[in-house]
Coordinates of C-alpha atoms in Angstrom, one line a residue:
X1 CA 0.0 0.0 0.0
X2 CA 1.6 3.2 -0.9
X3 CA 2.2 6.5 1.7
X4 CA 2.0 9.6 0.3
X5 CA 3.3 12.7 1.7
X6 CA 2.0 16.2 1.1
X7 CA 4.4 19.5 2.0
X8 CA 1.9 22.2 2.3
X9 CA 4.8 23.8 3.7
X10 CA 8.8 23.9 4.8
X11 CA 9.0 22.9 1.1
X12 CA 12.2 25.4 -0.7
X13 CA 12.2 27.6 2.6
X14 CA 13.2 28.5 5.6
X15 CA 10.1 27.1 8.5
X16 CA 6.5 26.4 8.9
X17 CA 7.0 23.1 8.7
X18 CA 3.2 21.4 7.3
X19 CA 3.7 17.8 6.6
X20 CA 0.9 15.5 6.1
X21 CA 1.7 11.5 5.8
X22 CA -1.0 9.5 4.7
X23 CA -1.1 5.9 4.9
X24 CA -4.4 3.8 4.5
X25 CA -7.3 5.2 6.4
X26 CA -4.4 7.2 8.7
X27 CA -3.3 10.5 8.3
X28 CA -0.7 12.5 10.3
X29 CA 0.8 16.1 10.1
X30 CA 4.5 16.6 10.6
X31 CA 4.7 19.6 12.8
X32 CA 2.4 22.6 11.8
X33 CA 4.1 25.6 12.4
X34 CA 3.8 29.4 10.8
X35 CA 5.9 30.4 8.1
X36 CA 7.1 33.6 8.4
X37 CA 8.4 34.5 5.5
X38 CA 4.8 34.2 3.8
X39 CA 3.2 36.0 6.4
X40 CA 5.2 38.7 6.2
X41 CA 4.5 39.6 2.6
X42 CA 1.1 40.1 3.7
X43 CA 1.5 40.9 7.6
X44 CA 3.2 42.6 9.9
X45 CA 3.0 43.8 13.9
X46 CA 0.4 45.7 13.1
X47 CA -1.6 44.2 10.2
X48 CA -2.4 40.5 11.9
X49 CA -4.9 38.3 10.1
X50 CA -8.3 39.1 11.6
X51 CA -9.4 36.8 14.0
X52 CA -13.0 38.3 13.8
X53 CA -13.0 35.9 10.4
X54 CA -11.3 32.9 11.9
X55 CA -9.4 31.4 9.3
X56 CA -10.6 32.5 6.5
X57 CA -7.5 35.4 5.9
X58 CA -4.9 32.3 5.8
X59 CA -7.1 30.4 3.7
X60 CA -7.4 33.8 1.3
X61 CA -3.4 34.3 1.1
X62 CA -3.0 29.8 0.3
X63 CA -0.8 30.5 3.9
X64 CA -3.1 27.5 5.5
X65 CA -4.1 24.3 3.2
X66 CA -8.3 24.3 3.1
X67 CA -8.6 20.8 4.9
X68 CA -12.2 20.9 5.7
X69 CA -12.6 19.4 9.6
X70 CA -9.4 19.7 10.2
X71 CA -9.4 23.2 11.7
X72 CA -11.7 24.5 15.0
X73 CA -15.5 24.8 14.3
X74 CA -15.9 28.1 16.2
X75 CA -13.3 29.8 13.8
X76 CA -15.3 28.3 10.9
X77 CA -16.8 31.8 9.4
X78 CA -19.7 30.8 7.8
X79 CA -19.9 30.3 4.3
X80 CA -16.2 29.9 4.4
X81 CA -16.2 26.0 3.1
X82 CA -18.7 27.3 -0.1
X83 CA -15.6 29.2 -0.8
X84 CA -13.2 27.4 -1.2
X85 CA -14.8 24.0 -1.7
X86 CA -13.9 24.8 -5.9
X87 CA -10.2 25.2 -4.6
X88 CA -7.6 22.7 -6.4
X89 CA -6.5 21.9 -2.7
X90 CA -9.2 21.2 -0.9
X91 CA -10.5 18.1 0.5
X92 CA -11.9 16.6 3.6
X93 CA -9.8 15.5 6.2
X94 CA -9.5 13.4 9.0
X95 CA -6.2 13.4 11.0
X96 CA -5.0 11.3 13.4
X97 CA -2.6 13.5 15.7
X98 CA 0.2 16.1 14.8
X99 CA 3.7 15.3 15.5
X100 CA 5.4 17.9 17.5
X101 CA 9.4 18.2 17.1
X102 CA 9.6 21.2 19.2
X103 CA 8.3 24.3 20.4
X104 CA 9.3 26.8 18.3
X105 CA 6.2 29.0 16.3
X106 CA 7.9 27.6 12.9
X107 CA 6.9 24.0 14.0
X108 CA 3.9 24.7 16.4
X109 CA 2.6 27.9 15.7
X110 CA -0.4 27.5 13.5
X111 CA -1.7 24.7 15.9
X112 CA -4.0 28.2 17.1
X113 CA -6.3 27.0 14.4
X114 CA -6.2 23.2 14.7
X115 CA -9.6 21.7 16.1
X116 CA -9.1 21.0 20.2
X117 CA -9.9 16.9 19.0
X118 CA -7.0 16.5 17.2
X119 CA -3.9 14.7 20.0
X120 CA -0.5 17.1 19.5
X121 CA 2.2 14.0 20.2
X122 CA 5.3 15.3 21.7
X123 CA 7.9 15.3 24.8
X124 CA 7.0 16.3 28.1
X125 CA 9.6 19.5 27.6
X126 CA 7.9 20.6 24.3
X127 CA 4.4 20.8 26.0
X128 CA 5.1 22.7 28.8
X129 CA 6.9 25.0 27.1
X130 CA 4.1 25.3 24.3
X131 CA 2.4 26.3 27.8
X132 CA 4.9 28.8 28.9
X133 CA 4.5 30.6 25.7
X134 CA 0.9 31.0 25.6
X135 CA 0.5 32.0 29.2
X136 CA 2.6 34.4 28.9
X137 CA 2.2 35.7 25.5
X138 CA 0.2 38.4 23.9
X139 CA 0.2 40.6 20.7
X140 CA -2.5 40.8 17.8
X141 CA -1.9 37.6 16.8
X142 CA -4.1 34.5 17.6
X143 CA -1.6 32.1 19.7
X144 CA -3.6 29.4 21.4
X145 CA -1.3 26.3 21.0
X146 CA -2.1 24.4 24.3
X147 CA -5.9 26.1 24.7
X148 CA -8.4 27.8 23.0
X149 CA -10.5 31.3 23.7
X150 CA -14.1 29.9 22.8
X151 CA -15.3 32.1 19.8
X152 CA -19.0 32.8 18.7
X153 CA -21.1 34.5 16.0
X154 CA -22.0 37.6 16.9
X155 CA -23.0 40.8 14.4
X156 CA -21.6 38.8 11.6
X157 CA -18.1 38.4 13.0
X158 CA -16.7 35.8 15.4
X159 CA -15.9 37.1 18.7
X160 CA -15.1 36.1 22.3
X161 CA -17.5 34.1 23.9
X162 CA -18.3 35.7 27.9
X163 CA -15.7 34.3 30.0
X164 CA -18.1 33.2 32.9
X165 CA -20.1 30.6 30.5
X166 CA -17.3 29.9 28.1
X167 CA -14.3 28.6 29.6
X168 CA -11.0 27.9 28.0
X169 CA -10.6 24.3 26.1
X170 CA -7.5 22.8 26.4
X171 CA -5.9 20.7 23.6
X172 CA -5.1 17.3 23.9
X173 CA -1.3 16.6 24.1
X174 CA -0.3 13.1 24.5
X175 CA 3.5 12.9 25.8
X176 CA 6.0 10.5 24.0
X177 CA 9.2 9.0 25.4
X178 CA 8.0 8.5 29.2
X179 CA 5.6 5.9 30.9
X180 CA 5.0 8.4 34.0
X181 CA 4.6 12.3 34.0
X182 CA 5.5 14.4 37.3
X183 CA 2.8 15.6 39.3
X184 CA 4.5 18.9 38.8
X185 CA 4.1 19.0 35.2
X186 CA 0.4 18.0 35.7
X187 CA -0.2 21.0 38.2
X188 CA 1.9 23.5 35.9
X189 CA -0.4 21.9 32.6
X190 CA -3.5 22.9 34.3
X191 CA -3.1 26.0 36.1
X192 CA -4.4 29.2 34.4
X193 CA -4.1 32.5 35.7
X194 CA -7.5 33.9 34.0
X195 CA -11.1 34.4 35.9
X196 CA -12.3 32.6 32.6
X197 CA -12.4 28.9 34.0
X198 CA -10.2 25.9 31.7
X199 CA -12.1 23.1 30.4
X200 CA -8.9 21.0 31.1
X201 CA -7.8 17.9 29.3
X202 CA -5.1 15.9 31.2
X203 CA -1.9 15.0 29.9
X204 CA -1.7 11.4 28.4
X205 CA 1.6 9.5 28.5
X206 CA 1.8 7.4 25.5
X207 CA 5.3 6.1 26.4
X208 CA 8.5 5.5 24.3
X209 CA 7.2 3.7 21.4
X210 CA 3.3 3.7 20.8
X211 CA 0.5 3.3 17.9
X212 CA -1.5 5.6 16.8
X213 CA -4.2 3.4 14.4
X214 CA -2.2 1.5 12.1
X215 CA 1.5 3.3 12.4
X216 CA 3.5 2.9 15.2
X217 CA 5.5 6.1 16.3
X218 CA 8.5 6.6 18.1
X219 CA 10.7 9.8 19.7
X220 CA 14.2 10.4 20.2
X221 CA 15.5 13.5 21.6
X222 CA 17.6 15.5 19.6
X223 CA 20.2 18.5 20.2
X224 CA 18.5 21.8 18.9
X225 CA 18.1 25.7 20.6
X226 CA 15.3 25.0 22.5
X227 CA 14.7 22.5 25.3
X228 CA 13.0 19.3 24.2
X229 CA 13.5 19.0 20.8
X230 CA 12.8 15.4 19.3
X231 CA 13.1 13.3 16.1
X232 CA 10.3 11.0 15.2
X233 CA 10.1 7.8 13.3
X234 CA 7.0 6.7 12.1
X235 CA 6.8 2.6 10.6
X236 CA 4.4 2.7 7.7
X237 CA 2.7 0.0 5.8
X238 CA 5.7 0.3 3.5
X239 CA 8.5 1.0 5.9
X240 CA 10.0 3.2 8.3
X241 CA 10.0 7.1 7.7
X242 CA 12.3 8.9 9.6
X243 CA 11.6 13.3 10.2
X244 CA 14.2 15.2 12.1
X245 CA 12.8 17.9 13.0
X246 CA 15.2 20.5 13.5
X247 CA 18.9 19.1 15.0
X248 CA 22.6 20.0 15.5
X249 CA 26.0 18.5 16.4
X250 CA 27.8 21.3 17.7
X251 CA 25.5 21.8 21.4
X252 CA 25.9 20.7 24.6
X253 CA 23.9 17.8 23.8
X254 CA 25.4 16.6 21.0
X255 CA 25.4 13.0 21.8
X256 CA 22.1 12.9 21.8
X257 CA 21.1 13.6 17.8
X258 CA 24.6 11.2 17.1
X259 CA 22.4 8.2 19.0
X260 CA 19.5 9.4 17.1
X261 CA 21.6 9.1 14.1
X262 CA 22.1 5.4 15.6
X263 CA 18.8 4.3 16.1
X264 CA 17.2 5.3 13.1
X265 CA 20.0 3.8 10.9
X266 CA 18.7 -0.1 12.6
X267 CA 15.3 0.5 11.4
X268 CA 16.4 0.9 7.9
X269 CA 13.9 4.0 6.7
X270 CA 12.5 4.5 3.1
X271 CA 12.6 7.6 3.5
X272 CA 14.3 10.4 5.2
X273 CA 13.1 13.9 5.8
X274 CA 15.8 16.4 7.0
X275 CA 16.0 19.9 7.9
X276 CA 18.6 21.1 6.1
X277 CA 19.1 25.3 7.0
X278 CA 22.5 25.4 7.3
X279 CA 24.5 23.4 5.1
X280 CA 26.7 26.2 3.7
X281 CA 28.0 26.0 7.1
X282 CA 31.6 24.2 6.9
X283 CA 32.6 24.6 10.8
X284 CA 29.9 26.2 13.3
X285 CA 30.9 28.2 16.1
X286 CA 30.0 25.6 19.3
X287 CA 28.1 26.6 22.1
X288 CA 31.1 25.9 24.4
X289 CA 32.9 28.7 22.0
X290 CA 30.1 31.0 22.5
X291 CA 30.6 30.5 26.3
X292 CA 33.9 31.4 26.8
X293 CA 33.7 34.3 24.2
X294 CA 31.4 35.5 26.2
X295 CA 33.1 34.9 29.9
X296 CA 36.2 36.3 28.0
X297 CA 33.8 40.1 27.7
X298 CA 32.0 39.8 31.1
X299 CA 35.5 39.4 32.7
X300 CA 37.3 42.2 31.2
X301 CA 34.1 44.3 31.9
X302 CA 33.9 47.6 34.5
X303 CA 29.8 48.5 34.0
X304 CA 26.4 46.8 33.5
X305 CA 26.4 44.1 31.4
X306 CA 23.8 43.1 29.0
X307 CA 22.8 40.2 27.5
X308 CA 20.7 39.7 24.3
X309 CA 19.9 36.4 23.1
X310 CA 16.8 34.2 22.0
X311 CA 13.6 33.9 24.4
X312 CA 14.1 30.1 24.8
X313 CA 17.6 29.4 23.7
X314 CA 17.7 28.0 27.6
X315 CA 21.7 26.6 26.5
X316 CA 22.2 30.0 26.0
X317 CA 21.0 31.4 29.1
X318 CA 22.5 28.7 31.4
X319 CA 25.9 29.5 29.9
X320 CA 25.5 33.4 30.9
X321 CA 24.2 32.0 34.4
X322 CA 27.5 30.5 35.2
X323 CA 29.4 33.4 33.6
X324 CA 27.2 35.7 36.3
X325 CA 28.5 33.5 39.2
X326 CA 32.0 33.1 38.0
X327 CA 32.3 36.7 37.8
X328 CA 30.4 37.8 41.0
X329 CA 27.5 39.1 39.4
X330 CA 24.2 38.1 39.2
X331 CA 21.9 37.3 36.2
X332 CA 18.3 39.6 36.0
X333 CA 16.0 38.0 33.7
X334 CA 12.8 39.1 33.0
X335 CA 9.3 37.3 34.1
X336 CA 9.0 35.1 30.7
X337 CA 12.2 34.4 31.8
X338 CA 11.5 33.1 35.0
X339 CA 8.1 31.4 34.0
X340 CA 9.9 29.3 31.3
X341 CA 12.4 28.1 33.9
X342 CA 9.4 27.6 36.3
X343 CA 7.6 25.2 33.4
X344 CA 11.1 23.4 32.7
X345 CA 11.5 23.2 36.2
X346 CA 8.3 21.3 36.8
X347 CA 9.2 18.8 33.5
X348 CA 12.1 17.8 35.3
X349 CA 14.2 19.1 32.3
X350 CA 18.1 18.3 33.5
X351 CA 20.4 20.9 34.6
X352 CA 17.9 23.7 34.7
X353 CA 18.1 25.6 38.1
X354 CA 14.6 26.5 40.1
X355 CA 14.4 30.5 39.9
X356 CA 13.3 30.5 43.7
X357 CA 16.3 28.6 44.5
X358 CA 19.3 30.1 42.8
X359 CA 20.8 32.9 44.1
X360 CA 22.7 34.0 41.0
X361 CA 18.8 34.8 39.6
X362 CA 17.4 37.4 40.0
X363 CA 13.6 39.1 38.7
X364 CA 13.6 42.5 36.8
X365 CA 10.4 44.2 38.1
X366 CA 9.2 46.4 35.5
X367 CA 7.1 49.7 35.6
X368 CA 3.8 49.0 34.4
X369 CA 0.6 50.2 35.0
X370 CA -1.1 47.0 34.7
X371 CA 0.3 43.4 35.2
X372 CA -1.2 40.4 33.5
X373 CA -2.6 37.9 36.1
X374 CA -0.1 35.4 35.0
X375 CA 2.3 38.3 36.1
X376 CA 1.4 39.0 39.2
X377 CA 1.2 35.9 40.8
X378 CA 4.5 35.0 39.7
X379 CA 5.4 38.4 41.5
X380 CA 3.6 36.8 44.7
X381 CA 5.0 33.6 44.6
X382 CA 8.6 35.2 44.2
X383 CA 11.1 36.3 46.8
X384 CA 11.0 40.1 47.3
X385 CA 14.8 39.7 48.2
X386 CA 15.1 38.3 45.0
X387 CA 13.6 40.9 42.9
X388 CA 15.2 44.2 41.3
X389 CA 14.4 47.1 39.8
X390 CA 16.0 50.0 37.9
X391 CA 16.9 51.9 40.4
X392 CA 18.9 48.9 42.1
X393 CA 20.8 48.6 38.7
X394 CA 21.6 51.9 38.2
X395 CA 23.0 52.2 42.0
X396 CA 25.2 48.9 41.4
X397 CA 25.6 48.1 37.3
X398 CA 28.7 46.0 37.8
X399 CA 27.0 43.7 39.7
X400 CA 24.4 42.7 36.9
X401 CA 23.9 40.4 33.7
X402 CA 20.8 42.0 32.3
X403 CA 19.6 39.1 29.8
X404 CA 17.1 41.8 27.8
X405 CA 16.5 42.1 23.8
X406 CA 14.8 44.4 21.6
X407 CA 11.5 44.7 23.5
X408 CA 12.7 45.7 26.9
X409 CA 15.0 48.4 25.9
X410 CA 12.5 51.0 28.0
X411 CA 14.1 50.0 31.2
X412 CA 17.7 52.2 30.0
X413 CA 15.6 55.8 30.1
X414 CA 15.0 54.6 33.4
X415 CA 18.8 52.6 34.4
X416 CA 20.4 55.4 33.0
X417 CA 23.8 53.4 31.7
X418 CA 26.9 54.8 31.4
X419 CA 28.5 53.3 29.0
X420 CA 28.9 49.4 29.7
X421 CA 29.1 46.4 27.4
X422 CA 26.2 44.8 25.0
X423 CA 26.7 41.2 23.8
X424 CA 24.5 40.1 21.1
X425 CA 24.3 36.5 21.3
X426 CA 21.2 36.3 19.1
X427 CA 20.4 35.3 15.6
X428 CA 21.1 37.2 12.3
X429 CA 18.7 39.5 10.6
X430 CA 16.8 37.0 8.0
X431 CA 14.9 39.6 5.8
X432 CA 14.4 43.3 5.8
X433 CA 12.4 44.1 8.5
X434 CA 14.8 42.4 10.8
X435 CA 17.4 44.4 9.3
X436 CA 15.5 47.6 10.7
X437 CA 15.0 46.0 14.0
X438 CA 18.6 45.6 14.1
X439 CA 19.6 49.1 13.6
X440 CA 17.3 50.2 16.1
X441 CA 19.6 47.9 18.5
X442 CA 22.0 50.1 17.1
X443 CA 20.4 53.3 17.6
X444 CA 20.1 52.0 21.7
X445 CA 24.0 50.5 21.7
X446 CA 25.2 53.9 20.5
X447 CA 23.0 56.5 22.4
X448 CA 24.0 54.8 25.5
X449 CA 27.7 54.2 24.9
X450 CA 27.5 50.5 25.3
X451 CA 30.2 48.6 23.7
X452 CA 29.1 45.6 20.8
X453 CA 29.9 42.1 20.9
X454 CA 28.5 40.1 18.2
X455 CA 26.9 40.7 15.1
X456 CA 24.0 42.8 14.1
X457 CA 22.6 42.2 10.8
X458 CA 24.1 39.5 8.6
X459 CA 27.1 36.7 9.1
X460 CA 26.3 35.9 12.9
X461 CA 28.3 32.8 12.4
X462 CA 31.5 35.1 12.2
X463 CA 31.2 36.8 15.3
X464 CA 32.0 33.9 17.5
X465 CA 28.8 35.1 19.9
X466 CA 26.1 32.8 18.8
X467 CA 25.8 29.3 17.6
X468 CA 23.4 27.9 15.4
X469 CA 20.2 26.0 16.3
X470 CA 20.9 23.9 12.9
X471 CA 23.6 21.2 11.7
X472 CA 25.8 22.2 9.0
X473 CA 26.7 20.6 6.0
X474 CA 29.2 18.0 7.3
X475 CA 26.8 16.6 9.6
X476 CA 24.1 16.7 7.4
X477 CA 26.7 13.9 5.5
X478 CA 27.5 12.5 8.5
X479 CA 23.5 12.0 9.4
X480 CA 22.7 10.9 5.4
X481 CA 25.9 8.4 6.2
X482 CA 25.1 6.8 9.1
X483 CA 21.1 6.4 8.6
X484 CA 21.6 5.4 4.9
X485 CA 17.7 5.6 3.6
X486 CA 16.2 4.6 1.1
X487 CA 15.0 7.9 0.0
X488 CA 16.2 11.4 1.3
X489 CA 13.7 14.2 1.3
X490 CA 15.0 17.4 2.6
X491 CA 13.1 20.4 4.3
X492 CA 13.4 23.8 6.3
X493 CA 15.7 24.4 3.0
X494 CA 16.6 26.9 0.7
X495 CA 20.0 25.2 -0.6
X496 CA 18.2 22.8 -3.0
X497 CA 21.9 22.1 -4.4
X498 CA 23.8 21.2 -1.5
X499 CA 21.5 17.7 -1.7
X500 CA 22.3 16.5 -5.0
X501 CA 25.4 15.4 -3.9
X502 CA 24.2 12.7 -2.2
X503 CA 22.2 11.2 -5.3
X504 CA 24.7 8.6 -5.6
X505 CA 23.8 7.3 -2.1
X506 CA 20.3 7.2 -2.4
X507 CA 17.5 9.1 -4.0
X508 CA 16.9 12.3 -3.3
X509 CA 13.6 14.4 -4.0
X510 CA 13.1 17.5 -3.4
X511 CA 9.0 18.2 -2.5
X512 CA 7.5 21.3 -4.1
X513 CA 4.8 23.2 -1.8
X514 CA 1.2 21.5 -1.5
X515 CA 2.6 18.9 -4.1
X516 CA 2.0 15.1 -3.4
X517 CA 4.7 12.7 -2.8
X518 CA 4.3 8.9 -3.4
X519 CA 6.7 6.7 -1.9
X520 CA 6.6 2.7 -2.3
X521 CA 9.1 0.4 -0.9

């Protein structure tokens, strides 16, 4: 029986990875994350797609595939399915479960418009932090990953249903790679700060290897950026198929993706799917690299010290931890910050310090005028001794690692630097608008006489302050080598010619967006 595979996308670009597998009567996406890139030629900060017409803006733009019963009923605007029922892509679709690599918005972040009945498979790790983010997020853009905001018709537009009668629905997510689940993951999973009650759906361990109708799945944790990444393998009626998600070899966890590597080769796949957004990349700067680059600044430095690196690259901010106690200073994160560490804590995630405990942490108490509930009782459930503000920094700057970005930048008018040192340890500027971002850092480095380390713009590998999130070339041959598939499909790609090199080894296709993929053994 053959399995097709659809990319609706992550085909010939960078994220928003869309993967359906179809096999038989069972049908399962491959992550089912946002692409940014095609968003962005229609959206921006400001210009979100409405949420007043559900989905019907992403099914406009051909940003989301029209897979009718696939998506949430209460975002179904009416008459949208006459609409696009004449549309060469749509069809009616019943899916199994989405497999979750990780839990960044290029895998996970569309999942705001996936119907509540349809299981989100991952690791313990990926869920809670899918949690973290939505608690704590906000914006103009519809980001209900774990649970949903009931919508209903009302004046012709689909709006928020009244809290006290329309609680929040929580999504299903079964967890893969463990038998038991700490009771502290359980109480963090279902715990919302909101006077709008949760509708809650317990977490469901479905254990290291499992079915899921006729395919049986398994999980294997992988090195990436963020915290509880995972590769999947999923054995077909015509063989194994093997996804990677995204992966690197040059992390702290490193061993990890090489026993990956391992595994997967036994099972002998027909097919391979593989990121492949780096392979340019001949030798990547390591994260231990990054580390002592960055202990090398922080020692040598006389003022306030500042941070800026990704929201969840946790590697990242561990490394800058023990840099703060090595040099006697201590490390101020903001309240995502802490909340993330507070959800890794409770997953039992290895080597990540409790917030409350460590005394090298410390909470950055912002000016506002009014705290979100999630907020505040983080602020109540904190130690006052371990909280500071601006005024603290300003009286005693060489005593700090500030870990802030672009967004927090406010809190200088009120530190009042002088001078000091900025490390950017964060990723390069992908496309225009990040490019303007970027000199806006600038504008902020230079009025306040901080001193760069790192890279704005393009070329962060060169700066020696951040490491990728993605393997490079050589282990993308050392990967191809070791698993030796049958078939090798690559993805999260824009180097379709880096590939053909391995045609001799096996064959390699290389899927075209919303085109169908036929693979027999």
């Amino acid at each position: 029986m053959p399995v097709y595979l659809t990319f609706y996308d992550g085909a010939d670009c960078i994220g928003g990875n869309k993967i359906l597998l179809e096999d038989g009567e069972t049908s399962l996406f491959l992550d089912f994350g946002t692409n940014f890139k095609a968003e962005g030629m229609f959206f921006d900060e400001f210009l979100a797609p409405r949420a007043t017409f559900g989905f019907y803006d992403l099914l406009c733009l051909n940003i989301l595939p029209p897979l009718r019963g696939f998506y949430r009923s209460d975002l179904e605007y009416p008459g949208v399915w006459d609409k696009f029922s004449s549309h060469q892509l749509y069809r009616e679709a019943e899916i199994s479960g989405v497999l979750l690599s990780h839990a960044h918005f290029d895998h996970c972040g569309h999942f705001s418009y996936i119907s509540e009945e349809v299981p989100i498979i991952t690791g313990l790790t990926s869920a809670l932090i899918c949690k973290a983010l939505q608690d704590t997020g906000g914006g103009n853009r519809l980001q209900e990953i774990c649970y949903t905001t009931p919508r209903e018709l009302k004046d012709g537009l689909l709006q928020t249903a009244h809290y006290k009668t329309s609680p929040f629905k929580q999504r299903k997510y079964h967890i893969a790679g463990t038998d038991a689940i700490p009771e502290s993951a359980c109480e963090f999973w279902e715990n919302v700060e909101s006077s709008r009650g949760l509708e809650c759906c317990s977490l469901k361990s479905c254990g290291s290897e499992f079915k899921i109708r006729d395919l049986t799945i398994r999980l294997w944790p992988v090195d990436h950026s963020i915290p509880g990444a995972c590769a999947f393998g999923i054995k077909t009626s015509e063989g194994w198929i093997v996804y990677t998600g995204d992966l690197r070899l040059h992390g702290k966890n490193a061993a990890l993706t090489r026993r990956f590597f391992e595994e997967a080769s036994k099972l002998k796949p027909i097919a391979l799917i593989c990121e492949g957004t780096h392979p340019g990349t001949q030798k990547p700067v390591t994260e231990k690299e990054v580390a002592e680059n960055c202990f090398d600044v922080v020692k040598k430095a006389r003022g306030l010290v500042v941070a800026d690196f990704g929201p969840r690259n946790v590697e990242r901010l561990l490394s800058f931890l023990d840099i703060a106690g090595s040099t006697g200073r201590q490390l101020v994160l903001t309240a995502k910050d802490i909340y993330l560490l507070e959800a890794l804590t409770a997953a039992g995630e290895k080597g990540v310090p409790n917030p409350h405990k460590d005394d090298r942490i410390m909470l950055y108490i912002k000016p506002k005028a009014r705290k979100e509930k999630w907020e505040e009782a983080l602020i109540c459930r904190f130690n006052p001794s371990k909280m500071v503000s601006a005024e603290d920094i300003k009286k005693e700057p060489k005593g700090y690692i500030l870990c802030f970005s672009y967004y927090d930048f406010h809190a200088f008018l009120d530190i009042e630097p002088q001078g000091g040192t900025y490390i950017y340890s964060s990723s390069e500027a992908y496309d225009e608008e990040m490019l303007i971002d970027h000199n806006r850092i600038k504008n902020w480095i230079d009025y306040f006489g901080f001193e760069l380390y790192g890279t704005l713009g393009r070329d962060r590998e060169r700066s020696g302050f951040h490491a990728s999130g993605h393997i490079h070339g050589a282990g993308i041959e050392e990967m191809v080598e070791t698993i030796e598939p049958k078939v090798l499909i690559p993805v999260h790609t824009q180097d379709k010619e880096f590939f053909k090199r391995f045609e001799g080894t096996c064959k390699v296709i290389l899927p075209e967006r919303s085109k169908t993929l036929k693979l027999l053994n």
